[in-house]
Short mmCIF file of C-alpha atoms in Angstrom, two decimals:
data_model
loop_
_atom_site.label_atom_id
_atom_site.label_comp_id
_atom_site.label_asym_id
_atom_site.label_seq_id
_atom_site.Cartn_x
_atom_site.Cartn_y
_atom_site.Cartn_z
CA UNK A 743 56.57 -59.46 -77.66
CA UNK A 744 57.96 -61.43 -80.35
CA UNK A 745 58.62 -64.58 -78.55
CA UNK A 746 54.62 -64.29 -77.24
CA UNK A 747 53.61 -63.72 -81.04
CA UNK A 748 55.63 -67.26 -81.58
CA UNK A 749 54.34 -69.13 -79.18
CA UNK A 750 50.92 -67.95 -80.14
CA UNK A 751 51.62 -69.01 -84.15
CA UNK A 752 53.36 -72.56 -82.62
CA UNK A 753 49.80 -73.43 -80.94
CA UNK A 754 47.76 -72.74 -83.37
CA UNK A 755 49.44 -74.60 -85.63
CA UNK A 756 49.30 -77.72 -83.98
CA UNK A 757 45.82 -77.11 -82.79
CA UNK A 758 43.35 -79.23 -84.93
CA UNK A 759 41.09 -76.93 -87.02
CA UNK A 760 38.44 -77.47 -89.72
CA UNK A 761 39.36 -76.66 -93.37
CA UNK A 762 38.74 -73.32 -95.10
CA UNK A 763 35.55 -74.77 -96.45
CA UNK A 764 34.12 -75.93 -92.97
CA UNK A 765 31.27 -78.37 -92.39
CA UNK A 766 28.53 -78.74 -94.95
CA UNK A 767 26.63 -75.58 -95.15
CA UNK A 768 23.40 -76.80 -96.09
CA UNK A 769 23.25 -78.90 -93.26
CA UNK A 770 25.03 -76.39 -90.63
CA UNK A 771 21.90 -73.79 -91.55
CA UNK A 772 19.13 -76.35 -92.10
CA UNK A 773 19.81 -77.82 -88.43
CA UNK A 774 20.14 -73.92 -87.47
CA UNK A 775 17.21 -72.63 -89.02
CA UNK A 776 15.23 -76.08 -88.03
CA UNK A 777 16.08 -75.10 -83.91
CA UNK A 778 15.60 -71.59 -84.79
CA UNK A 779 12.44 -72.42 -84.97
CA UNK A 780 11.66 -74.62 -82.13
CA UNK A 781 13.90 -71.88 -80.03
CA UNK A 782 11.23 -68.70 -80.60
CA UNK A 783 8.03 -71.39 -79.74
CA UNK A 784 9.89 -71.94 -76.79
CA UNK A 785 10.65 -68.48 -76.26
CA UNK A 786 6.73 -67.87 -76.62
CA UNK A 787 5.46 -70.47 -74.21
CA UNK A 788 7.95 -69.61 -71.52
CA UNK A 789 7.35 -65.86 -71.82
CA UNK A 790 3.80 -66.45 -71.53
CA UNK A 791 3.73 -68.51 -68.61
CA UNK A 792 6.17 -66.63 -66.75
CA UNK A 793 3.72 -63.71 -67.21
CA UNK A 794 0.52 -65.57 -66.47
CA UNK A 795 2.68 -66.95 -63.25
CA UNK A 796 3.57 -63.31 -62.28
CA UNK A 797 -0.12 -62.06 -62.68
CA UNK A 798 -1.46 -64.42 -60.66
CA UNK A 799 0.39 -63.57 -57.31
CA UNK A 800 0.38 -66.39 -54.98
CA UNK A 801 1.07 -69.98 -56.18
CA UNK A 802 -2.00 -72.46 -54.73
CA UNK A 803 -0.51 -75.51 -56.34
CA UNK A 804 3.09 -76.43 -58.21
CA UNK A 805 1.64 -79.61 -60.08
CA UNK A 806 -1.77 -78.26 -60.73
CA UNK A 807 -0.98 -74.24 -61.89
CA UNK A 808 -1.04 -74.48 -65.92
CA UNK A 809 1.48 -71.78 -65.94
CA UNK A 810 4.17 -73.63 -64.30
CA UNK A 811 3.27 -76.35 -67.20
CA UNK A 812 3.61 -73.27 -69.46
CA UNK A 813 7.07 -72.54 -68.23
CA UNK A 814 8.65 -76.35 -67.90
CA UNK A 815 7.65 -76.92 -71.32
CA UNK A 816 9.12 -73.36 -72.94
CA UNK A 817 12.21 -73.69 -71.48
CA UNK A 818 12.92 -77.04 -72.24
CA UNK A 819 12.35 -76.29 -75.90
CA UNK A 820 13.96 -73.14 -75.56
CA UNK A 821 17.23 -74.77 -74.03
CA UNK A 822 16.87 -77.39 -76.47
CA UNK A 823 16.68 -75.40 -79.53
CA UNK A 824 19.46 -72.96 -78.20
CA UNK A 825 21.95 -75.31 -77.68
CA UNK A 826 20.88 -76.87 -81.53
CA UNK A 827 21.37 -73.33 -82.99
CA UNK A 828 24.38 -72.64 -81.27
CA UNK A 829 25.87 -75.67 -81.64
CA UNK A 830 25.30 -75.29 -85.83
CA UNK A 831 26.01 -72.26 -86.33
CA UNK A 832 29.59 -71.89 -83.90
CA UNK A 833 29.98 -75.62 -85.37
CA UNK A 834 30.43 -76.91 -81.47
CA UNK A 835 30.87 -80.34 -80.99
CA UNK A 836 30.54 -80.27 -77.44
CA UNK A 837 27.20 -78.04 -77.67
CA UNK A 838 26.15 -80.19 -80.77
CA UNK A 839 26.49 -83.99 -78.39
CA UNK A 840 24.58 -81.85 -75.86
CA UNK A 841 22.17 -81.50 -78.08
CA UNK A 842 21.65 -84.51 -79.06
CA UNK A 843 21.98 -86.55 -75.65
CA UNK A 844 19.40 -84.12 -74.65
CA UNK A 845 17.25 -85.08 -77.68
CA UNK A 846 17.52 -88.90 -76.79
CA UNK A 847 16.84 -88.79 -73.59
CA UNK A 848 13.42 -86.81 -73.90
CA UNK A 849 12.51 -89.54 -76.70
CA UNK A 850 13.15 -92.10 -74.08
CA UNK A 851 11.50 -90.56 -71.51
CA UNK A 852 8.89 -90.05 -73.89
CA UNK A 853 8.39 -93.61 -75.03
CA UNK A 854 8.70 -94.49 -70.71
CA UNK A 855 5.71 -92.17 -70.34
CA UNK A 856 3.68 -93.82 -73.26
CA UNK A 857 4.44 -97.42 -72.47
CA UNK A 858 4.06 -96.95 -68.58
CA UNK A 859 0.39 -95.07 -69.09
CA UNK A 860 -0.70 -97.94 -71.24
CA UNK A 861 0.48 -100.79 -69.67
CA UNK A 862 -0.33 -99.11 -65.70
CA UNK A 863 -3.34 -97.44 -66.55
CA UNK A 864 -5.17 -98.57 -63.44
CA UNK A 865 -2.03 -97.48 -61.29
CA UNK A 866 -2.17 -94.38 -63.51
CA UNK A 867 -5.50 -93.44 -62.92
CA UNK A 868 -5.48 -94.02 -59.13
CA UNK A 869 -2.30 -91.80 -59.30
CA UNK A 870 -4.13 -88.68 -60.74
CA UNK A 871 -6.58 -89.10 -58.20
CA UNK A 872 -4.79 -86.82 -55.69
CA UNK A 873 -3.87 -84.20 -58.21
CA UNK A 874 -7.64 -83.90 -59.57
CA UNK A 875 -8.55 -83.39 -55.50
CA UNK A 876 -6.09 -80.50 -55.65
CA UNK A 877 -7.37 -79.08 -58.90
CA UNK A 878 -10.53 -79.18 -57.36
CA UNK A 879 -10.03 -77.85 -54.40
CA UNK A 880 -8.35 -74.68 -56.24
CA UNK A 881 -11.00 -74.54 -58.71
CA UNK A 882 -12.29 -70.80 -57.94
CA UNK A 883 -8.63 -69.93 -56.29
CA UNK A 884 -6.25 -70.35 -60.02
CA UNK A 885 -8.29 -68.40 -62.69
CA UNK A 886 -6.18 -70.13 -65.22
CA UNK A 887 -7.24 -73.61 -63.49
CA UNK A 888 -10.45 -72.62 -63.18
CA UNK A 889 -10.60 -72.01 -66.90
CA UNK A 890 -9.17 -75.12 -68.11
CA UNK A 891 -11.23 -76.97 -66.04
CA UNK A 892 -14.03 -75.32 -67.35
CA UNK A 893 -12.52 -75.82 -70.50
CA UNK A 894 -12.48 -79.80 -70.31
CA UNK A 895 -16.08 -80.04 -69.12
CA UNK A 896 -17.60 -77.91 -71.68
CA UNK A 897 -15.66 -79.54 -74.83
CA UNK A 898 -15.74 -83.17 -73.33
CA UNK A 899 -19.25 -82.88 -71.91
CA UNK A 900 -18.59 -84.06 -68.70
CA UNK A 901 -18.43 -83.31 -65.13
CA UNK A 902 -16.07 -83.91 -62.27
CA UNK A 903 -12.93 -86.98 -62.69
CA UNK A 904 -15.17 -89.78 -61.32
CA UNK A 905 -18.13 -88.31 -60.99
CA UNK A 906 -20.08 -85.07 -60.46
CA UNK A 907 -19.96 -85.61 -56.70
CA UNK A 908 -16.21 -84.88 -56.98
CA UNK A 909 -17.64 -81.39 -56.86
CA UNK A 910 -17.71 -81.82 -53.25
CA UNK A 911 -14.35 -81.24 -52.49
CA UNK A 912 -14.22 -77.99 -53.49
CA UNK A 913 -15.98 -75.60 -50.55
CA UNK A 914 -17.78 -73.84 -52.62
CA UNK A 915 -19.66 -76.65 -53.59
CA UNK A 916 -19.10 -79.26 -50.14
CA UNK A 917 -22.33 -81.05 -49.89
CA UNK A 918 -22.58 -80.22 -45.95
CA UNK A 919 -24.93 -79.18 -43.89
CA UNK A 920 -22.73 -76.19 -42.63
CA UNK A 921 -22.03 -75.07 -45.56
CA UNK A 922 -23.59 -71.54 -46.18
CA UNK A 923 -22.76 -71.39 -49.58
CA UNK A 924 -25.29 -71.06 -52.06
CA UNK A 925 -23.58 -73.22 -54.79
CA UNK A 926 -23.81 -75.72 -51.81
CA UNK A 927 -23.82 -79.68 -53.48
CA UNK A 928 -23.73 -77.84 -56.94
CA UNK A 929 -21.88 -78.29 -59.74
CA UNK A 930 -19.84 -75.29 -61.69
CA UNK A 931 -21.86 -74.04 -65.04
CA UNK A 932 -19.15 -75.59 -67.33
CA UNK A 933 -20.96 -79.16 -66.16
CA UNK A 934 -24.72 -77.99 -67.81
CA UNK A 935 -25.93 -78.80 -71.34
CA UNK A 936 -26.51 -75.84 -73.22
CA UNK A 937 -29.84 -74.26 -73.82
CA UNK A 938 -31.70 -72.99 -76.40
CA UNK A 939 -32.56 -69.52 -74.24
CA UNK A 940 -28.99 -69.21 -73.32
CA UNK A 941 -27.54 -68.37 -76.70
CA UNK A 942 -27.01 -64.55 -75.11
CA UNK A 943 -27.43 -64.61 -71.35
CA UNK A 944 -25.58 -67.95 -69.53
CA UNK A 945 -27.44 -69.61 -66.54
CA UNK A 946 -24.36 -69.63 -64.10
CA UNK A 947 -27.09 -71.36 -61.20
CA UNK A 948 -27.70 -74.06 -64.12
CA UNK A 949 -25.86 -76.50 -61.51
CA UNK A 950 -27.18 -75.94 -58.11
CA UNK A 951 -28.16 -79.07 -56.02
CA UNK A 952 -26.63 -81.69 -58.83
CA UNK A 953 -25.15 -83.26 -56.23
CA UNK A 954 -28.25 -83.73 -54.27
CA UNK A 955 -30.29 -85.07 -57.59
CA UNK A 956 -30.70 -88.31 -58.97
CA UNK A 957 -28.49 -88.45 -62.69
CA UNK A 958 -31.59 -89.57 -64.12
CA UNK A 959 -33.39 -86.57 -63.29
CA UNK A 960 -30.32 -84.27 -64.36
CA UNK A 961 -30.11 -85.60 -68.06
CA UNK A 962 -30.18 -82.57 -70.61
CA UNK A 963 -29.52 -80.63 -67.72
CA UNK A 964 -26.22 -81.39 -66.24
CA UNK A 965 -23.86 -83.68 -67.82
CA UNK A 966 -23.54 -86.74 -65.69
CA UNK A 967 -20.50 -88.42 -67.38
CA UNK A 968 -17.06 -88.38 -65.98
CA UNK A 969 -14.02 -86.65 -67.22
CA UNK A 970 -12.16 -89.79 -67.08
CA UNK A 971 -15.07 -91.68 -69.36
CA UNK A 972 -15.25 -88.77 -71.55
CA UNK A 973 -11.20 -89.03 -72.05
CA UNK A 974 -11.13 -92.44 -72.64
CA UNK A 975 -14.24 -92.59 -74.92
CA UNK A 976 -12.69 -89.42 -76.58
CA UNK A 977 -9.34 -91.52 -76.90
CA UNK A 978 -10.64 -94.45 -78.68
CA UNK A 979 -12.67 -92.36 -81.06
CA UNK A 980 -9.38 -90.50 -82.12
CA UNK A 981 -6.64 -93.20 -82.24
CA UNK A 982 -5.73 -91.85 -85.58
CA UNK A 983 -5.42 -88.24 -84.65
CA UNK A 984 -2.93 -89.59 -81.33
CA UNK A 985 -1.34 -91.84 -83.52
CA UNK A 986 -0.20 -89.11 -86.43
CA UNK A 987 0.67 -86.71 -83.48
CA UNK A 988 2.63 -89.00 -81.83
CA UNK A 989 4.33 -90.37 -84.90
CA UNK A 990 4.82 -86.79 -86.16
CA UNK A 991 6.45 -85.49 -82.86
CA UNK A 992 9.02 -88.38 -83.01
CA UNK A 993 9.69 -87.95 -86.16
CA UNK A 994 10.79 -84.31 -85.50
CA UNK A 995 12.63 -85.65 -83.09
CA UNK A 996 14.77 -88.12 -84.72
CA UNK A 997 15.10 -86.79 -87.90
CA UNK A 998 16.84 -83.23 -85.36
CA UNK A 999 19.05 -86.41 -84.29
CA UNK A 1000 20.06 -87.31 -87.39
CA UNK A 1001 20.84 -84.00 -88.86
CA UNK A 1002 23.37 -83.31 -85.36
CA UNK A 1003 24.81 -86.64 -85.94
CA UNK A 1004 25.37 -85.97 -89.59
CA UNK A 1005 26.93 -82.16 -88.84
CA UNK A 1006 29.22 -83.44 -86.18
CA UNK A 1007 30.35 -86.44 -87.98
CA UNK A 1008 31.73 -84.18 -90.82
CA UNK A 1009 33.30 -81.46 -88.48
CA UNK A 1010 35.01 -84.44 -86.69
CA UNK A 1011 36.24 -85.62 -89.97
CA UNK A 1012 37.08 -81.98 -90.44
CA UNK A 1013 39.52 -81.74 -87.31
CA UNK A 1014 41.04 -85.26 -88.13
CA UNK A 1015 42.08 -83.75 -91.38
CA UNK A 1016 43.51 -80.35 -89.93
CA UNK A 1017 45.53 -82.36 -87.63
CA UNK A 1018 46.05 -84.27 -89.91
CA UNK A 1019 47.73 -81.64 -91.88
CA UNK A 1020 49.55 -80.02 -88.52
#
């Protein structure tokens, strides 16, 4: 027993160790209580769309269901902001370079995303193209996807990705002649202007036989813009608002860098000095 108690105090003395003081405290809890933070929104979004992805039952679509886009981006964040709290508050510097390699490459990845969509936009567009088929097609199958789509159309005041005729690909709303629906080449409600009479009871038939009219005739009726033009118009009307977000999300970002960097460089200084000192 004695000789296992010696051994023990042997290693530990030669083991490299921070001093009694430790790493800067102010910076150890501001990094903490920064991913502390970020860690419960994570927590949030990925509890959420777990729940919404359980409710739902059967998956239609992986790329197209909002609550698997609910759950990527909550448990990124949560990971993420784990690992920062963690790594602050056990003063890891193995959890703390994790944190931060994970930190740079999202802000890469993130830059990738932004340059490529700018610079491929054509390539970009003609890449959604399947996608927006899909979400279509699963339109009255997802609620969730039915209600963001609804959502788009009704804020952006516009109807289908290319144009309202996009509406045919759902089969609800296939323009065919054996189609027995009777939405049949119709458009959902989200696509209609509103109307004075309809401040208490909404015209859900507002959109029947769009497809089959001529967009002149369907102005103040149906909205006869596309999703994509309604996007891009929305885009260039708010370059300041994408800007500041932008800016303000990499800030966040960098400035979470820093403070790792600046924590791990002192508890490495730390350890040089215990050993140092062993």
């Amino acid at each position: 027993m004695y000789t296992i108690r010696r051994i023990r105090n042997a290693s530990q003395r030669h083991r490299p160790r921070l001093s009694d003081k430790g790493a800067s405290p102010w910076m150890k809890y501001l990094l903490f209580t920064f991913n502390f933070i970020f860690w419960l929104a994570g927590g949030a979004v990925l509890a959420t769309g777990t729940y919404a992805r359980i409710e739902k039952g059967p998956m239609t679509s992986f790329l197209t269901d909002p609550a698997i886009l609910f759950i990527c981006v909550g448990l990124i964040i949560f990971v993420i902001g784990f690992t920062g709290c963690i790594g602050a508050l056990r003063e890891n510097t193995y959890i703390l370079k994790f944190f931060m390699i994970s930190l740079v490459i999202l802000f890469v990845l993130e830059l990738v995303l932004v340059t490529v969509s700018f610079v491929f936009k054509d390539q970009w567009v003609d890449g959604t193209k399947g996608q927006v088929a899909n979400a279509i097609e699963n339109y009255r199958d997802d609620i969730d996807l039915g209600n963001f789509i609804d959502y788009i159309q009704y804020k952006l005041k516009c109807c289908g990705w290319i144009s309202l005729e996009d509406w045919t690909l759902n089969k609800y709303f296939e323009c065919a002649d054996e189609n027995p629906s009777p939405e049949r080449c119709g458009v959902p409600y989200s696509c209609c202007t509103p109307q004075d009479n309809e401040q208490f009871v909404l015209n859900t038939e507002c959109g029947y036989g769009a497809q089959e009219t001529d967009h002149g005739l369907l102005r103040g009726v149906v909205y006869t813009t596309s999703c994509l033009n309604a996007i891009e118009n929305w885009a260039s009307s708010n370059l300041g608002l994408i800007g500041g977000i932008g800016i303000g999300v990499a800030v966040v970002q960098i400035v979470a860098i820093c403070m790792a960097k600046f924590l791990l460089m002192d508890i490495q200084r730390l350890l040089s000095q215990g050993a140092s000192r062993s």
